[in-house]
């Protein structure tokens, strides 16, 4: 139940407040714009100077940054929907609405990248980890689900994402 004496409290009673969600959303959108600008245009000279193998790693890392940011933005939009009542708190915690998995960056590849790329990658990792902790914190208040239900949720999520189109 929402604490009406505290407008920042959420239905789950966690630390996730509307102000925090908006702040993280703004940060994610600014970082996404910065990453798009860099990886689409500004990095051409940087890319061209790289060894072909490192160039492939550069491309992979740019995709990882994009993936992290899209997972973060989707999760934050879910939190907004819960706060506005479009989704119930329980629905917002369903496996398919939790923060998606983002692959780890390869330290050997990172060491060979330009400083601007390293900074963007590091910022995306930092933001992802902060949001991941918030996502996990939401579940700490909940009773532990049965292993069978957890397996069903993973299977359902995998079937949705891997369904032939």
PDB file of C-alpha atoms in Angstrom:
ATOM      1  CA  UNK A   1       0.000   0.000   0.000  1.00  0.00           C
ATOM      2  CA  UNK A   2       1.270   3.437  -0.902  1.00  0.00           C
ATOM      3  CA  UNK A   3       2.344   5.621   1.988  1.00  0.00           C
ATOM      4  CA  UNK A   4       0.369   8.810   1.372  1.00  0.00           C
ATOM      5  CA  UNK A   5       2.434  10.723   3.917  1.00  0.00           C
ATOM      6  CA  UNK A   6       5.496  10.107   1.728  1.00  0.00           C
ATOM      7  CA  UNK A   7       4.871  10.926  -1.941  1.00  0.00           C
ATOM      8  CA  UNK A   8       8.195   9.294  -2.829  1.00  0.00           C
ATOM      9  CA  UNK A   9       7.176   5.876  -1.445  1.00  0.00           C
ATOM     10  CA  UNK A  10       6.162   3.200  -3.912  1.00  0.00           C
ATOM     11  CA  UNK A  11       3.628   0.407  -3.676  1.00  0.00           C
ATOM     12  CA  UNK A  12       6.342  -2.090  -2.817  1.00  0.00           C
ATOM     13  CA  UNK A  13       7.907   0.039  -0.077  1.00  0.00           C
ATOM     14  CA  UNK A  14      11.316  -0.169  -1.751  1.00  0.00           C
ATOM     15  CA  UNK A  15      13.824   2.604  -2.383  1.00  0.00           C
ATOM     16  CA  UNK A  16      12.556   3.027  -5.926  1.00  0.00           C
ATOM     17  CA  UNK A  17      10.844   6.386  -6.029  1.00  0.00           C
ATOM     18  CA  UNK A  18       9.325   8.319  -8.934  1.00  0.00           C
ATOM     19  CA  UNK A  19      12.105  10.888  -8.589  1.00  0.00           C
ATOM     20  CA  UNK A  20      14.780   8.175  -8.771  1.00  0.00           C
ATOM     21  CA  UNK A  21      13.127   6.582 -11.806  1.00  0.00           C
ATOM     22  CA  UNK A  22      12.968   9.954 -13.591  1.00  0.00           C
ATOM     23  CA  UNK A  23      16.579  10.732 -12.730  1.00  0.00           C
ATOM     24  CA  UNK A  24      17.793   7.348 -13.990  1.00  0.00           C
ATOM     25  CA  UNK A  25      15.618   7.655 -17.095  1.00  0.00           C
ATOM     26  CA  UNK A  26      17.114  11.059 -17.921  1.00  0.00           C
ATOM     27  CA  UNK A  27      20.617   9.692 -17.351  1.00  0.00           C
ATOM     28  CA  UNK A  28      19.918   6.662 -19.560  1.00  0.00           C
ATOM     29  CA  UNK A  29      18.460   8.763 -22.373  1.00  0.00           C
ATOM     30  CA  UNK A  30      21.374  11.208 -22.303  1.00  0.00           C
ATOM     31  CA  UNK A  31      23.860   8.340 -22.312  1.00  0.00           C
ATOM     32  CA  UNK A  32      21.978   6.650 -25.172  1.00  0.00           C
ATOM     33  CA  UNK A  33      22.135   9.864 -27.196  1.00  0.00           C
ATOM     34  CA  UNK A  34      25.835  10.295 -26.423  1.00  0.00           C
ATOM     35  CA  UNK A  35      26.538   6.667 -27.386  1.00  0.00           C
ATOM     36  CA  UNK A  36      24.548   6.967 -30.616  1.00  0.00           C
ATOM     37  CA  UNK A  37      26.396  10.130 -31.588  1.00  0.00           C
ATOM     38  CA  UNK A  38      29.774   8.614 -30.806  1.00  0.00           C
ATOM     39  CA  UNK A  39      29.297   5.149 -32.294  1.00  0.00           C
ATOM     40  CA  UNK A  40      27.444   6.390 -35.400  1.00  0.00           C
ATOM     41  CA  UNK A  41      29.615   9.298 -36.446  1.00  0.00           C
ATOM     42  CA  UNK A  42      32.260  10.593 -34.054  1.00  0.00           C
ATOM     43  CA  UNK A  43      34.087   7.276 -33.765  1.00  0.00           C
ATOM     44  CA  UNK A  44      34.874   6.880 -37.494  1.00  0.00           C
ATOM     45  CA  UNK A  45      38.446   8.139 -37.160  1.00  0.00           C
ATOM     46  CA  UNK A  46      38.914   6.022 -34.019  1.00  0.00           C
ATOM     47  CA  UNK A  47      37.560   2.905 -35.765  1.00  0.00           C
ATOM     48  CA  UNK A  48      39.633   3.386 -38.887  1.00  0.00           C
ATOM     49  CA  UNK A  49      42.848   3.488 -36.861  1.00  0.00           C
ATOM     50  CA  UNK A  50      42.123   0.149 -35.172  1.00  0.00           C
ATOM     51  CA  UNK A  51      43.398  -3.271 -36.157  1.00  0.00           C
ATOM     52  CA  UNK A  52      40.631  -5.245 -37.982  1.00  0.00           C
ATOM     53  CA  UNK A  53      40.256  -7.697 -35.073  1.00  0.00           C
ATOM     54  CA  UNK A  54      39.942  -4.847 -32.580  1.00  0.00           C
ATOM     55  CA  UNK A  55      37.444  -3.152 -34.930  1.00  0.00           C
ATOM     56  CA  UNK A  56      35.199  -6.206 -34.571  1.00  0.00           C
ATOM     57  CA  UNK A  57      35.537  -5.969 -30.783  1.00  0.00           C
ATOM     58  CA  UNK A  58      34.704  -2.262 -31.021  1.00  0.00           C
ATOM     59  CA  UNK A  59      31.508  -3.087 -32.920  1.00  0.00           C
ATOM     60  CA  UNK A  60      30.572  -5.768 -30.383  1.00  0.00           C
ATOM     61  CA  UNK A  61      31.129  -3.387 -27.494  1.00  0.00           C
ATOM     62  CA  UNK A  62      28.972  -0.728 -29.151  1.00  0.00           C
ATOM     63  CA  UNK A  63      26.173  -3.296 -29.393  1.00  0.00           C
ATOM     64  CA  UNK A  64      26.640  -4.211 -25.725  1.00  0.00           C
ATOM     65  CA  UNK A  65      26.320  -0.542 -24.756  1.00  0.00           C
ATOM     66  CA  UNK A  66      23.113  -0.280 -26.782  1.00  0.00           C
ATOM     67  CA  UNK A  67      21.748  -3.496 -25.257  1.00  0.00           C
ATOM     68  CA  UNK A  68      22.481  -2.346 -21.707  1.00  0.00           C
ATOM     69  CA  UNK A  69      20.818   0.994 -22.305  1.00  0.00           C
ATOM     70  CA  UNK A  70      17.720  -0.468 -23.952  1.00  0.00           C
ATOM     71  CA  UNK A  71      17.273  -2.937 -21.073  1.00  0.00           C
ATOM     72  CA  UNK A  72      17.632  -0.079 -18.587  1.00  0.00           C
ATOM     73  CA  UNK A  73      15.145   2.146 -20.420  1.00  0.00           C
ATOM     74  CA  UNK A  74      12.602  -0.688 -20.743  1.00  0.00           C
ATOM     75  CA  UNK A  75      12.917  -1.460 -17.023  1.00  0.00           C
ATOM     76  CA  UNK A  76      12.502   2.204 -16.104  1.00  0.00           C
ATOM     77  CA  UNK A  77       9.412   2.514 -18.303  1.00  0.00           C
ATOM     78  CA  UNK A  78       7.998  -0.518 -16.489  1.00  0.00           C
ATOM     79  CA  UNK A  79       8.630   1.224 -13.163  1.00  0.00           C
ATOM     80  CA  UNK A  80       6.802   4.294 -14.473  1.00  0.00           C
ATOM     81  CA  UNK A  81       3.870   2.105 -15.516  1.00  0.00           C
ATOM     82  CA  UNK A  82       3.734   0.549 -12.035  1.00  0.00           C
ATOM     83  CA  UNK A  83       3.849   3.971 -10.402  1.00  0.00           C
ATOM     84  CA  UNK A  84       1.038   5.347 -12.576  1.00  0.00           C
ATOM     85  CA  UNK A  85      -1.116   2.260 -12.009  1.00  0.00           C
ATOM     86  CA  UNK A  86      -0.936   0.989 -15.595  1.00  0.00           C
ATOM     87  CA  UNK A  87       0.673  -2.188 -14.209  1.00  0.00           C
ATOM     88  CA  UNK A  88       0.322  -3.771 -10.813  1.00  0.00           C
ATOM     89  CA  UNK A  89       3.474  -4.072  -8.698  1.00  0.00           C
ATOM     90  CA  UNK A  90       3.290  -7.872  -9.045  1.00  0.00           C
ATOM     91  CA  UNK A  91       2.994  -7.597 -12.815  1.00  0.00           C
ATOM     92  CA  UNK A  92       5.980  -5.240 -12.887  1.00  0.00           C
ATOM     93  CA  UNK A  93       8.075  -7.906 -11.163  1.00  0.00           C
ATOM     94  CA  UNK A  94       7.218 -10.685 -13.621  1.00  0.00           C
ATOM     95  CA  UNK A  95      10.328 -12.258 -15.194  1.00  0.00           C
ATOM     96  CA  UNK A  96       9.693 -10.755 -18.626  1.00  0.00           C
ATOM     97  CA  UNK A  97       9.466  -7.263 -17.118  1.00  0.00           C
ATOM     98  CA  UNK A  98      12.612  -7.472 -15.040  1.00  0.00           C
ATOM     99  CA  UNK A  99      15.885  -5.977 -16.168  1.00  0.00           C
ATOM    100  CA  UNK A 100      17.157  -7.972 -19.145  1.00  0.00           C
ATOM    101  CA  UNK A 101      20.537  -9.662 -19.201  1.00  0.00           C
ATOM    102  CA  UNK A 102      23.379  -7.700 -20.745  1.00  0.00           C
ATOM    103  CA  UNK A 103      26.617  -9.403 -21.707  1.00  0.00           C
ATOM    104  CA  UNK A 104      29.815  -8.506 -19.934  1.00  0.00           C
ATOM    105  CA  UNK A 105      32.509  -6.556 -21.714  1.00  0.00           C
ATOM    106  CA  UNK A 106      35.799  -8.237 -22.532  1.00  0.00           C
ATOM    107  CA  UNK A 107      38.658  -6.610 -20.599  1.00  0.00           C
ATOM    108  CA  UNK A 108      41.201  -7.500 -23.295  1.00  0.00           C
ATOM    109  CA  UNK A 109      39.105  -5.799 -25.969  1.00  0.00           C
ATOM    110  CA  UNK A 110      38.429  -2.780 -23.745  1.00  0.00           C
ATOM    111  CA  UNK A 111      42.148  -2.252 -23.178  1.00  0.00           C
ATOM    112  CA  UNK A 112      42.622  -1.721 -26.933  1.00  0.00           C
ATOM    113  CA  UNK A 113      39.760   0.702 -27.486  1.00  0.00           C
ATOM    114  CA  UNK A 114      39.928   4.499 -27.719  1.00  0.00           C
ATOM    115  CA  UNK A 115      39.422   6.416 -24.474  1.00  0.00           C
ATOM    116  CA  UNK A 116      36.075   7.871 -25.587  1.00  0.00           C
ATOM    117  CA  UNK A 117      34.710   4.371 -26.215  1.00  0.00           C
ATOM    118  CA  UNK A 118      36.043   3.145 -22.878  1.00  0.00           C
ATOM    119  CA  UNK A 119      34.318   6.029 -21.088  1.00  0.00           C
ATOM    120  CA  UNK A 120      30.937   5.288 -22.721  1.00  0.00           C
ATOM    121  CA  UNK A 121      31.247   1.567 -22.038  1.00  0.00           C
ATOM    122  CA  UNK A 122      32.190   2.214 -18.417  1.00  0.00           C
ATOM    123  CA  UNK A 123      29.268   4.623 -17.959  1.00  0.00           C
ATOM    124  CA  UNK A 124      26.809   2.093 -19.420  1.00  0.00           C
ATOM    125  CA  UNK A 125      28.153  -0.667 -17.145  1.00  0.00           C
ATOM    126  CA  UNK A 126      27.905   1.596 -14.095  1.00  0.00           C
ATOM    127  CA  UNK A 127      24.325   2.606 -14.871  1.00  0.00           C
ATOM    128  CA  UNK A 128      23.332  -1.004 -15.632  1.00  0.00           C
ATOM    129  CA  UNK A 129      24.777  -2.213 -12.316  1.00  0.00           C
ATOM    130  CA  UNK A 130      22.922   0.466 -10.354  1.00  0.00           C
ATOM    131  CA  UNK A 131      19.630  -0.439 -12.011  1.00  0.00           C
ATOM    132  CA  UNK A 132      20.359  -4.173 -11.603  1.00  0.00           C
ATOM    133  CA  UNK A 133      20.713  -3.684  -7.846  1.00  0.00           C
ATOM    134  CA  UNK A 134      17.367  -1.863  -7.744  1.00  0.00           C
ATOM    135  CA  UNK A 135      15.733  -4.624  -9.781  1.00  0.00           C
ATOM    136  CA  UNK A 136      17.066  -7.302  -7.433  1.00  0.00           C
ATOM    137  CA  UNK A 137      16.103  -5.266  -4.379  1.00  0.00           C
ATOM    138  CA  UNK A 138      12.472  -5.339  -5.502  1.00  0.00           C
ATOM    139  CA  UNK A 139      12.489  -9.103  -5.247  1.00  0.00           C
ATOM    140  CA  UNK A 140      14.115  -9.222  -1.816  1.00  0.00           C
ATOM    141  CA  UNK A 141      10.830  -8.027  -0.282  1.00  0.00           C
ATOM    142  CA  UNK A 142       8.877 -10.807  -1.971  1.00  0.00           C
ATOM    143  CA  UNK A 143       8.413 -14.372  -0.766  1.00  0.00           C
ATOM    144  CA  UNK A 144      10.685 -16.815  -2.535  1.00  0.00           C
ATOM    145  CA  UNK A 145       8.796 -18.259  -5.515  1.00  0.00           C
ATOM    146  CA  UNK A 146       8.547 -21.974  -5.940  1.00  0.00           C
ATOM    147  CA  UNK A 147      11.244 -23.483  -8.185  1.00  0.00           C
ATOM    148  CA  UNK A 148       8.534 -24.803 -10.498  1.00  0.00           C
ATOM    149  CA  UNK A 149       7.039 -21.317 -10.982  1.00  0.00           C
ATOM    150  CA  UNK A 150      10.495 -19.837 -11.571  1.00  0.00           C
ATOM    151  CA  UNK A 151      11.185 -22.478 -14.230  1.00  0.00           C
ATOM    152  CA  UNK A 152       7.813 -21.792 -15.849  1.00  0.00           C
ATOM    153  CA  UNK A 153       8.598 -18.066 -15.943  1.00  0.00           C
ATOM    154  CA  UNK A 154      11.971 -18.662 -17.602  1.00  0.00           C
ATOM    155  CA  UNK A 155      10.447 -21.071 -20.116  1.00  0.00           C
ATOM    156  CA  UNK A 156       7.645 -18.614 -20.886  1.00  0.00           C
ATOM    157  CA  UNK A 157      10.128 -15.768 -21.364  1.00  0.00           C
ATOM    158  CA  UNK A 158      12.384 -17.920 -23.593  1.00  0.00           C
ATOM    159  CA  UNK A 159       9.435 -19.046 -25.684  1.00  0.00           C
ATOM    160  CA  UNK A 160       8.327 -15.451 -26.206  1.00  0.00           C
ATOM    161  CA  UNK A 161      11.774 -14.226 -27.222  1.00  0.00           C
ATOM    162  CA  UNK A 162      12.761 -17.263 -29.278  1.00  0.00           C
ATOM    163  CA  UNK A 163       9.454 -17.835 -31.046  1.00  0.00           C
ATOM    164  CA  UNK A 164       9.726 -18.069 -34.835  1.00  0.00           C
ATOM    165  CA  UNK A 165       8.424 -14.961 -36.540  1.00  0.00           C
TER     166      UNK A 165
END
